[in-house]
Coordinates of C-alpha atoms in Angstrom, one line a residue:
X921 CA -35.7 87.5 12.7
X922 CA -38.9 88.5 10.2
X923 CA -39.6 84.9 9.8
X924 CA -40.0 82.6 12.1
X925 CA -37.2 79.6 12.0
X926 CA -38.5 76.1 10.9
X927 CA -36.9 72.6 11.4
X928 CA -37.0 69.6 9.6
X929 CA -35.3 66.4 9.5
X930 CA -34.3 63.6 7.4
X931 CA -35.7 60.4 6.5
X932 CA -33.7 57.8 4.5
X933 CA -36.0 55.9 2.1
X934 CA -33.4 53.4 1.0
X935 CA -34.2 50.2 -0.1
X936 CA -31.0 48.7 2.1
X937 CA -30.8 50.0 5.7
X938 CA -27.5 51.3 7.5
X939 CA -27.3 54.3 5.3
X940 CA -24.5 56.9 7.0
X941 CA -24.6 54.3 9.7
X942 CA -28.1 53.7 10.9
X943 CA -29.4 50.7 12.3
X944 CA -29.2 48.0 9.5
X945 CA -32.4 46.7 9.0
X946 CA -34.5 44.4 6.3
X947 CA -37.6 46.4 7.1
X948 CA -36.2 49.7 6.8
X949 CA -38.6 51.3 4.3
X950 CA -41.2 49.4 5.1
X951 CA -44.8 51.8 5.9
X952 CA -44.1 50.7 9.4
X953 CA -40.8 51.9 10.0
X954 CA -41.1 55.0 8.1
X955 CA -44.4 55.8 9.3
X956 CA -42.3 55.8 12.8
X957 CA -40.0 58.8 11.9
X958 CA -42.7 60.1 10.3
X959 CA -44.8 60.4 14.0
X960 CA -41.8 60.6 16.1
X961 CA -40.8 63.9 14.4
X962 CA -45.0 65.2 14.7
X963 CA -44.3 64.0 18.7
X964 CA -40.8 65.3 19.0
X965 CA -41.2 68.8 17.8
X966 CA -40.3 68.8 14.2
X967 CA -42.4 70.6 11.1
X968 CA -41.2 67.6 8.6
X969 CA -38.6 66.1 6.9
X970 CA -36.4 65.8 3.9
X971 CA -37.2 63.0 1.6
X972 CA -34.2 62.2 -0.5
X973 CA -34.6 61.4 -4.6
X974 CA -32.5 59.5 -7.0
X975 CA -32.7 56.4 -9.5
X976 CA -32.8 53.1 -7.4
X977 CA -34.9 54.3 -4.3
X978 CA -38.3 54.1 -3.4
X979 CA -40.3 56.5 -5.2
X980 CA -39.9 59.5 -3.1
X981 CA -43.3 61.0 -4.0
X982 CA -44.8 58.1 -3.3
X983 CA -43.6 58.0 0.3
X984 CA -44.0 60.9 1.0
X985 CA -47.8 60.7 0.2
X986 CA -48.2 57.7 2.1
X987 CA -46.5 59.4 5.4
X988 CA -48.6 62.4 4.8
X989 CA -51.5 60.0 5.0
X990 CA -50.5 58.4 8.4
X991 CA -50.0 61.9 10.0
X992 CA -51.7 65.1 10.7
X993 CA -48.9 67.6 11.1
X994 CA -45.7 66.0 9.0
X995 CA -44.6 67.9 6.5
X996 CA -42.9 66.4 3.2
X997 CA -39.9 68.1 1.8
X998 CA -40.2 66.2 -1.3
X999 CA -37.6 66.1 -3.2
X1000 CA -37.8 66.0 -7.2
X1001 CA -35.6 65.6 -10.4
X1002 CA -37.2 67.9 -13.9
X1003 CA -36.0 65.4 -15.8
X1004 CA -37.6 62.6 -14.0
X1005 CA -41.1 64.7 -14.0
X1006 CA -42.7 66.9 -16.2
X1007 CA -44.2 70.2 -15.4
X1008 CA -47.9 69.9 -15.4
X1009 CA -48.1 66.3 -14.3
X1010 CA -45.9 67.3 -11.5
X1011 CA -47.8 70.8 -11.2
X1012 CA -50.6 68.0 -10.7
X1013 CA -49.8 65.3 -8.5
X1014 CA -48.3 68.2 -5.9
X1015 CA -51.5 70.2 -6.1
X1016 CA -53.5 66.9 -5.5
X1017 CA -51.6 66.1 -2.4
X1018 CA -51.8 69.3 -1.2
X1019 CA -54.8 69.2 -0.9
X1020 CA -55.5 66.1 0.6
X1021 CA -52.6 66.9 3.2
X1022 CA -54.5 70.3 4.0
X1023 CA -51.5 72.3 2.7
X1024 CA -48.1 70.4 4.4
X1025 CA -46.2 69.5 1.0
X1026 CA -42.8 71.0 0.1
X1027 CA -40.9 70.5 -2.7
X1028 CA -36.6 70.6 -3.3
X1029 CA -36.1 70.5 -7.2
X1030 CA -32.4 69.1 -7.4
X1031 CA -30.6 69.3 -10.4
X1032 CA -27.6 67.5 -9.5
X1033 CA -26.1 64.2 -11.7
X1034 CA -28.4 61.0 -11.4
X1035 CA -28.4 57.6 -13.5
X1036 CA -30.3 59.4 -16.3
X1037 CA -30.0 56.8 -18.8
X1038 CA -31.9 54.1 -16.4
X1039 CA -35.2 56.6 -16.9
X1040 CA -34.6 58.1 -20.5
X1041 CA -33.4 61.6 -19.5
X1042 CA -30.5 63.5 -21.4
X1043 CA -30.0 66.3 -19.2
X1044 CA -27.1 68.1 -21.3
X1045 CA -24.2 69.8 -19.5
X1046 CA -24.7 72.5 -16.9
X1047 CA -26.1 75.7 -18.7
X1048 CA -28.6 73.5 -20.2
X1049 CA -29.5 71.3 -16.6
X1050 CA -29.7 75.0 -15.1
X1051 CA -31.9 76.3 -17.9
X1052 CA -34.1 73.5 -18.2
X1053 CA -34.8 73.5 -14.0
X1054 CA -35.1 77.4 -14.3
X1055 CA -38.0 77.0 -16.8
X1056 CA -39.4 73.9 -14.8
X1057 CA -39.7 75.9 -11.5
X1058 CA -41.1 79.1 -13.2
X1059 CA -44.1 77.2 -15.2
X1060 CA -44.7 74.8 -12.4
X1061 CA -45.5 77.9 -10.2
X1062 CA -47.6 79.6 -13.2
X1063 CA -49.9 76.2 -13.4
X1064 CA -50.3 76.4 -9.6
X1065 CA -51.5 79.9 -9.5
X1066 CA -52.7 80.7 -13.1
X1067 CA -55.3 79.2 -15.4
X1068 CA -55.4 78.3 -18.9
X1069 CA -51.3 78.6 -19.3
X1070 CA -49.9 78.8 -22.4
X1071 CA -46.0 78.2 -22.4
X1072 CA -43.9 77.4 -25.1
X1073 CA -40.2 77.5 -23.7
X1074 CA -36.6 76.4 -25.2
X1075 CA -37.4 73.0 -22.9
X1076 CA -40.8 72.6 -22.1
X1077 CA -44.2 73.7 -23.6
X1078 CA -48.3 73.6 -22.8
X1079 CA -50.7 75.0 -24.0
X1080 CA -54.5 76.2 -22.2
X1081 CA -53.2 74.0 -19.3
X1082 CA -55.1 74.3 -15.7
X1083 CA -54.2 72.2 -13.0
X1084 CA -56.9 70.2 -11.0
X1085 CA -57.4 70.5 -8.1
X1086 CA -56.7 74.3 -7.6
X1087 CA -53.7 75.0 -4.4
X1088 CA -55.6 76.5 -1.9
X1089 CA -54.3 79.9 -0.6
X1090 CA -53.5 79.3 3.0
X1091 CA -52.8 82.6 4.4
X1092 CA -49.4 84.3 2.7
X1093 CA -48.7 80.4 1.5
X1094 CA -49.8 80.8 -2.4
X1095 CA -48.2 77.4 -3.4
X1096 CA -45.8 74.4 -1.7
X1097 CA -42.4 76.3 -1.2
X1098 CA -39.5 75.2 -3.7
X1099 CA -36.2 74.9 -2.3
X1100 CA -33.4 74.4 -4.4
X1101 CA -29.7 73.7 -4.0
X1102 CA -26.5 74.5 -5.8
X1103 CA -23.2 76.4 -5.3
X1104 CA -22.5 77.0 -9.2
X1105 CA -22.7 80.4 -10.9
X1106 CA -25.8 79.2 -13.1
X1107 CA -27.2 77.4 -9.8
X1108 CA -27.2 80.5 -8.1
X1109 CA -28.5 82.7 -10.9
X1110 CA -31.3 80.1 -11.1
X1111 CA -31.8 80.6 -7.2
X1112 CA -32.0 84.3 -6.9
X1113 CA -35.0 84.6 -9.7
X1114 CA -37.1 81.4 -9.3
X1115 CA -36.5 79.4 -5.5
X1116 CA -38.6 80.2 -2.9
X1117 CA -35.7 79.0 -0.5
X1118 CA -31.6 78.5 -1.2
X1119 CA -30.6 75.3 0.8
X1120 CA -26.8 75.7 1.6
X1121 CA -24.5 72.8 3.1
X1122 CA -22.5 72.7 6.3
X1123 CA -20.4 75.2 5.0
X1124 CA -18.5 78.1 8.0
X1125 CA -20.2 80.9 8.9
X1126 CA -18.1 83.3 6.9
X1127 CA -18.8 81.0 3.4
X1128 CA -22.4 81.3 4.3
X1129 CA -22.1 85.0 4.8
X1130 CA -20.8 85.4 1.8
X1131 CA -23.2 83.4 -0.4
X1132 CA -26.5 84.7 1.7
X1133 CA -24.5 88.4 0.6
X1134 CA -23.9 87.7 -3.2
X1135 CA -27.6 86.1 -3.7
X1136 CA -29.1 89.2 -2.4
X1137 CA -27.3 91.0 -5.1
X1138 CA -28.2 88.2 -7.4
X1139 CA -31.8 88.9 -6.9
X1140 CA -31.8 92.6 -6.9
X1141 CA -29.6 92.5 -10.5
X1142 CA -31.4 89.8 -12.1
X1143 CA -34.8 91.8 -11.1
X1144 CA -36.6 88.9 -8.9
X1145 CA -40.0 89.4 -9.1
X1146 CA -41.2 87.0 -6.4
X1147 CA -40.9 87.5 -2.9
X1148 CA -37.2 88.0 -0.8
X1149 CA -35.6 84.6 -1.1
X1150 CA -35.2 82.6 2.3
X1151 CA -32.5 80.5 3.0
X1152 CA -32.0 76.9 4.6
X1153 CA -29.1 75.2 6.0
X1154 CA -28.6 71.5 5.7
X1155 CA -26.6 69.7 7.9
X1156 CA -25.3 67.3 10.3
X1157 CA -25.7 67.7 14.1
X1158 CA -24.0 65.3 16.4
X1159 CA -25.9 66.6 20.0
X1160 CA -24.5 64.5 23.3
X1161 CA -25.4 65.0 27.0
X1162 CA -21.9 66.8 27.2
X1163 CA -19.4 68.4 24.8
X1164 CA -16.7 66.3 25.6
X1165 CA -18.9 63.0 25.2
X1166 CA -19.9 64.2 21.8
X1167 CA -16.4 64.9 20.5
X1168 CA -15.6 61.3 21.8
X1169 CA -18.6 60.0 19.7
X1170 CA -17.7 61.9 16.8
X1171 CA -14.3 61.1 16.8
X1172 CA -15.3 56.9 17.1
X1173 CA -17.4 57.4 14.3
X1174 CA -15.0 59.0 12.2
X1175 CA -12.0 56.6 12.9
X1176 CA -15.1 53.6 12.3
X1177 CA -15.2 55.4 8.6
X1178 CA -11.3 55.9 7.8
X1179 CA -11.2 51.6 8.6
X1180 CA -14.3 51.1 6.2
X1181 CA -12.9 53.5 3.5
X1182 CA -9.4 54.6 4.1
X1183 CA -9.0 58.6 3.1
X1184 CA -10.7 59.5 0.1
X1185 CA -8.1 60.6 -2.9
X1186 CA -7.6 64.4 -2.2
X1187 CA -6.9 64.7 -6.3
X1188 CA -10.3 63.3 -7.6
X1189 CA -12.5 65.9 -8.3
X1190 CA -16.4 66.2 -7.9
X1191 CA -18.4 67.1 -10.0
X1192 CA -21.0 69.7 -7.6
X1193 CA -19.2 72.7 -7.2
X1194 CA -21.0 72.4 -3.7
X1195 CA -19.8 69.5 -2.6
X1196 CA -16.3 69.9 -3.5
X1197 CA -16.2 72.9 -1.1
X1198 CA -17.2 70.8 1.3
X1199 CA -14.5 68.3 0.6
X1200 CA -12.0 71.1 0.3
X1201 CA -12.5 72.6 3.6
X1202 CA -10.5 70.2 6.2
X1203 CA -7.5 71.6 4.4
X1204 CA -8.3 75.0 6.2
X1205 CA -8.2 72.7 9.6
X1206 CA -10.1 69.6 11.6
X1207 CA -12.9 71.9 13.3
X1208 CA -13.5 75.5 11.8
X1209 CA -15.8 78.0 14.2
X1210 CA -16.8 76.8 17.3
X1211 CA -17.6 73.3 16.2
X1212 CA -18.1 72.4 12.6
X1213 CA -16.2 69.1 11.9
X1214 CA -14.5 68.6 8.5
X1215 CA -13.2 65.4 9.0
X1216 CA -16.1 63.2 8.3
X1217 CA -15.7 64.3 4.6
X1218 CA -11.5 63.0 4.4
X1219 CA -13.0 59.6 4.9
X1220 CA -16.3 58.8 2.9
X1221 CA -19.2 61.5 4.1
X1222 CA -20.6 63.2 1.4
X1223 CA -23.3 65.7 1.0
X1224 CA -24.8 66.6 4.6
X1225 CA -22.2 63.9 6.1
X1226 CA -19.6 65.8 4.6
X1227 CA -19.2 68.3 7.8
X1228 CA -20.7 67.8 11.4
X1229 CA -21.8 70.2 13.8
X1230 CA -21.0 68.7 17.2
X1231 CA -21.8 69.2 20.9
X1232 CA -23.9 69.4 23.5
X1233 CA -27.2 70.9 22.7
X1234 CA -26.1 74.2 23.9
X1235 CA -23.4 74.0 21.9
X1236 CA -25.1 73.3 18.9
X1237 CA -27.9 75.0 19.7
X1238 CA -25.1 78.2 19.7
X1239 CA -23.7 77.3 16.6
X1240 CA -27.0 77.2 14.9
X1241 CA -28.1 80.2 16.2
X1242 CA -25.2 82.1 14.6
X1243 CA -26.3 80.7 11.0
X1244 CA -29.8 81.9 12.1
X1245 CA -28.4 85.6 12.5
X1246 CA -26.9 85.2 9.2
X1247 CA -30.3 85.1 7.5
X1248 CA -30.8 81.8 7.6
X1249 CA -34.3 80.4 8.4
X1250 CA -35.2 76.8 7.4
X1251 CA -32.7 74.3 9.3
X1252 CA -32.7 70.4 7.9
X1253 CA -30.7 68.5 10.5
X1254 CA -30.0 64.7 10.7
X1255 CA -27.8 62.2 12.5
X1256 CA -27.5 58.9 13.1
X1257 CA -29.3 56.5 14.2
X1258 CA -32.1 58.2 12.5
X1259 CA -35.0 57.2 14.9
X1260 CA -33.3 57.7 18.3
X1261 CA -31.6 60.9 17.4
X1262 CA -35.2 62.3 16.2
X1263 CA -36.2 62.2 19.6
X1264 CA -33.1 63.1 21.1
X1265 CA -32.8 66.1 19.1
X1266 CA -36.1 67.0 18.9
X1267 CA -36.3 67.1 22.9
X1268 CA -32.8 68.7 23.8
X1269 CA -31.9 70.8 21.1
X1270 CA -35.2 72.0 19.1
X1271 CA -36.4 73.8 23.1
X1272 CA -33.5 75.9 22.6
X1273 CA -33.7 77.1 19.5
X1274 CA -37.5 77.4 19.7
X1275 CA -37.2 80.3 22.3
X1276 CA -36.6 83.7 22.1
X1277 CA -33.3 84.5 21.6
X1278 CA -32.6 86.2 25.0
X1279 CA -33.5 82.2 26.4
X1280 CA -30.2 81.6 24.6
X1281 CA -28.0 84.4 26.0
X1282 CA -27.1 81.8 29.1
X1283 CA -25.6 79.9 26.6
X1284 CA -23.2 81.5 24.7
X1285 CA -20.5 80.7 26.6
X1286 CA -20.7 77.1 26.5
X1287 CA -17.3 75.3 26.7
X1288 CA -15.2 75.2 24.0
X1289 CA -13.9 71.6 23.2
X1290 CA -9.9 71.0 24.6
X1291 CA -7.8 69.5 22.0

């Protein structure tokens, strides 16, 4: 591949513990626990983490500054709401820790439905959510690499506006990347002109394919005028000593969420175009490619829970290879326990996907679950 593959992970800053089954604990965004992930992954392999947002967690920006300030190679993916933030102060506070972080910050803009009324937003319906994050992204990137902006858009407007402190250019890195999600039309057209890199779910290699295809063609007919656009995939991966130990695992988890929840209603629709693919897919059968797992979302996953990628690390490290010829590049994986499965992860499967890809060739052939 042109670009080197990077890996992050996940860190839950919930104000309650146990969430998608991790160890329940009173202290579980305390600066002490989180500052654990935050080292393990630095000591385990890992360029950084995802760092959730939404109304009634922890400040996510916050966090992440403070875990930037108790590491030296963690790497925030930061993720922000435009509603919640706007432009230039954002523009600002990024720049700021960027700076004092020596360049690790990145940022996921999500656009997705949020308790807007608890924070005085009024995001309107989709084309105007879409719009509104398409002009957010585009001036945020003019503050960080122009000065004395003048912008006076259909949502947002400044005027002679330069962001202190400046980004430092570090290398071909102009500014923090911004990933973005979304599996709309208008998400997607938003995507191909203004994200630095599409984030997809656990979708099959074939839906991938075929989204990685059409915002290539996005980005040519909408005239992008940054650089190509890079893609991520975030996911679950369940990684055991052996294949048939983590099938067993996976399966014990699963039947532990169908008692908790019973089967989610089939009929109620979501709102994310995204997510309902996700939801819609065990309808085309239990475990699609080699080993992508679509029951977890029948019985109360959602989002990166929704479908698991499980295995031994050879076989996940396979699987995640085959994305990786796809196109894909940036690779946010997570399971639970968080902690534990950092370092498990970090020292089975990350090795094998590190290497060149002819270190992998021994692999391919790794055995296929028996039903």
């Amino acid at each position: 591949m042109a670009n080197a593959s990077e890996f992050l992970w996940y860190i839950p800053n919930q104000v309650e513990g146990g969430h998608r089954g991790d160890a329940s604990d009173a202290n579980s965004w305390s600066l002490a626990t989180l500052s654990q992930h935050a080292e393990a992954l630095e000591q385990h392999g890992w360029d950084g983490a995802l760092i959730g947002t939404g109304w009634g967690r922890p400040d996510t920006f916050t966090v992440a500054a403070a875990l930037t300030a108790r590491t030296t190679t963690f790497e925030p993916l930061i993720a922000i709401r435009p509603g919640y933030w706007r432009p230039a102060n954002f523009a600002s506070a990024a720049a700021t820790l960027d700076e004092l972080s020596g360049g690790r910050v990145r940022i996921n803009i999500v656009s997705g439905q949020d308790n807007l009324a608890a924070y005085g937003d009024s995001e309107g319906d989709q084309a105007h959510r879409y719009a509104r994050t398409k002009e957010f992204m585009r001036l945020v990137r003019r503050l960080w690499t122009q000065e004395d902006v003048t912008f006076d858009g259909a949502h947002f407007q400044v005027k002679g506006s330069t962001v202190v402190p400046r980004i430092t250019r570090r290398g071909a890195r102009l500014h923090p990347r911004l990933y973005f999600g979304g599996a709309s039309e208008a998400a997607e057209r938003v995507a191909a002109t203004d994200a630095d890199v599409q984030l997809f779910w656990g979708e099959p290699l074939d839906g991938v394919g075929d989204r990685i295809a059409r915002l290539k063609r996005l980005s040519r007919d909408l005239d992008r005028d940054l650089p190509s656009l890079e893609f991520g995939l975030r996911i679950t991966t369940l990684v055991r000593d052996t294949t048939e130990q983590a099938w067993a695992d996976a399966e014990a988890k699963v039947d532990a969420m169908a008692a908790q929840h019973g089967q989610l209603d089939q009929h109620r629709r979501s709102p994310a175009v995204g997510q309902q693919r996700l939801l819609d897919l065990h309808t085309r059968g239990e475990v699609l490619d080699d080993n992508l797992y679509t029951a977890p979302g029948r019985y109360g996953g959602g989002g990166a829970g929704t479908t698991w990628l499980v295995g031994s690390a050879a076989d996940v490290a396979n699987s995640l290879r085959k994305y990786r010829e796809l196109g894909i590049t940036h690779f946010v994986l997570s399971d639970t326990p968080y902690l534990s499965e950092i370092r498990r992860q970090g020292d089975q499967l990350l090795p094998l996907l590190r290497d060149a890809p002819a270190a992998l060739a021994e692999h391919r052939h790794a055995p296929e679950r028996v039903a």
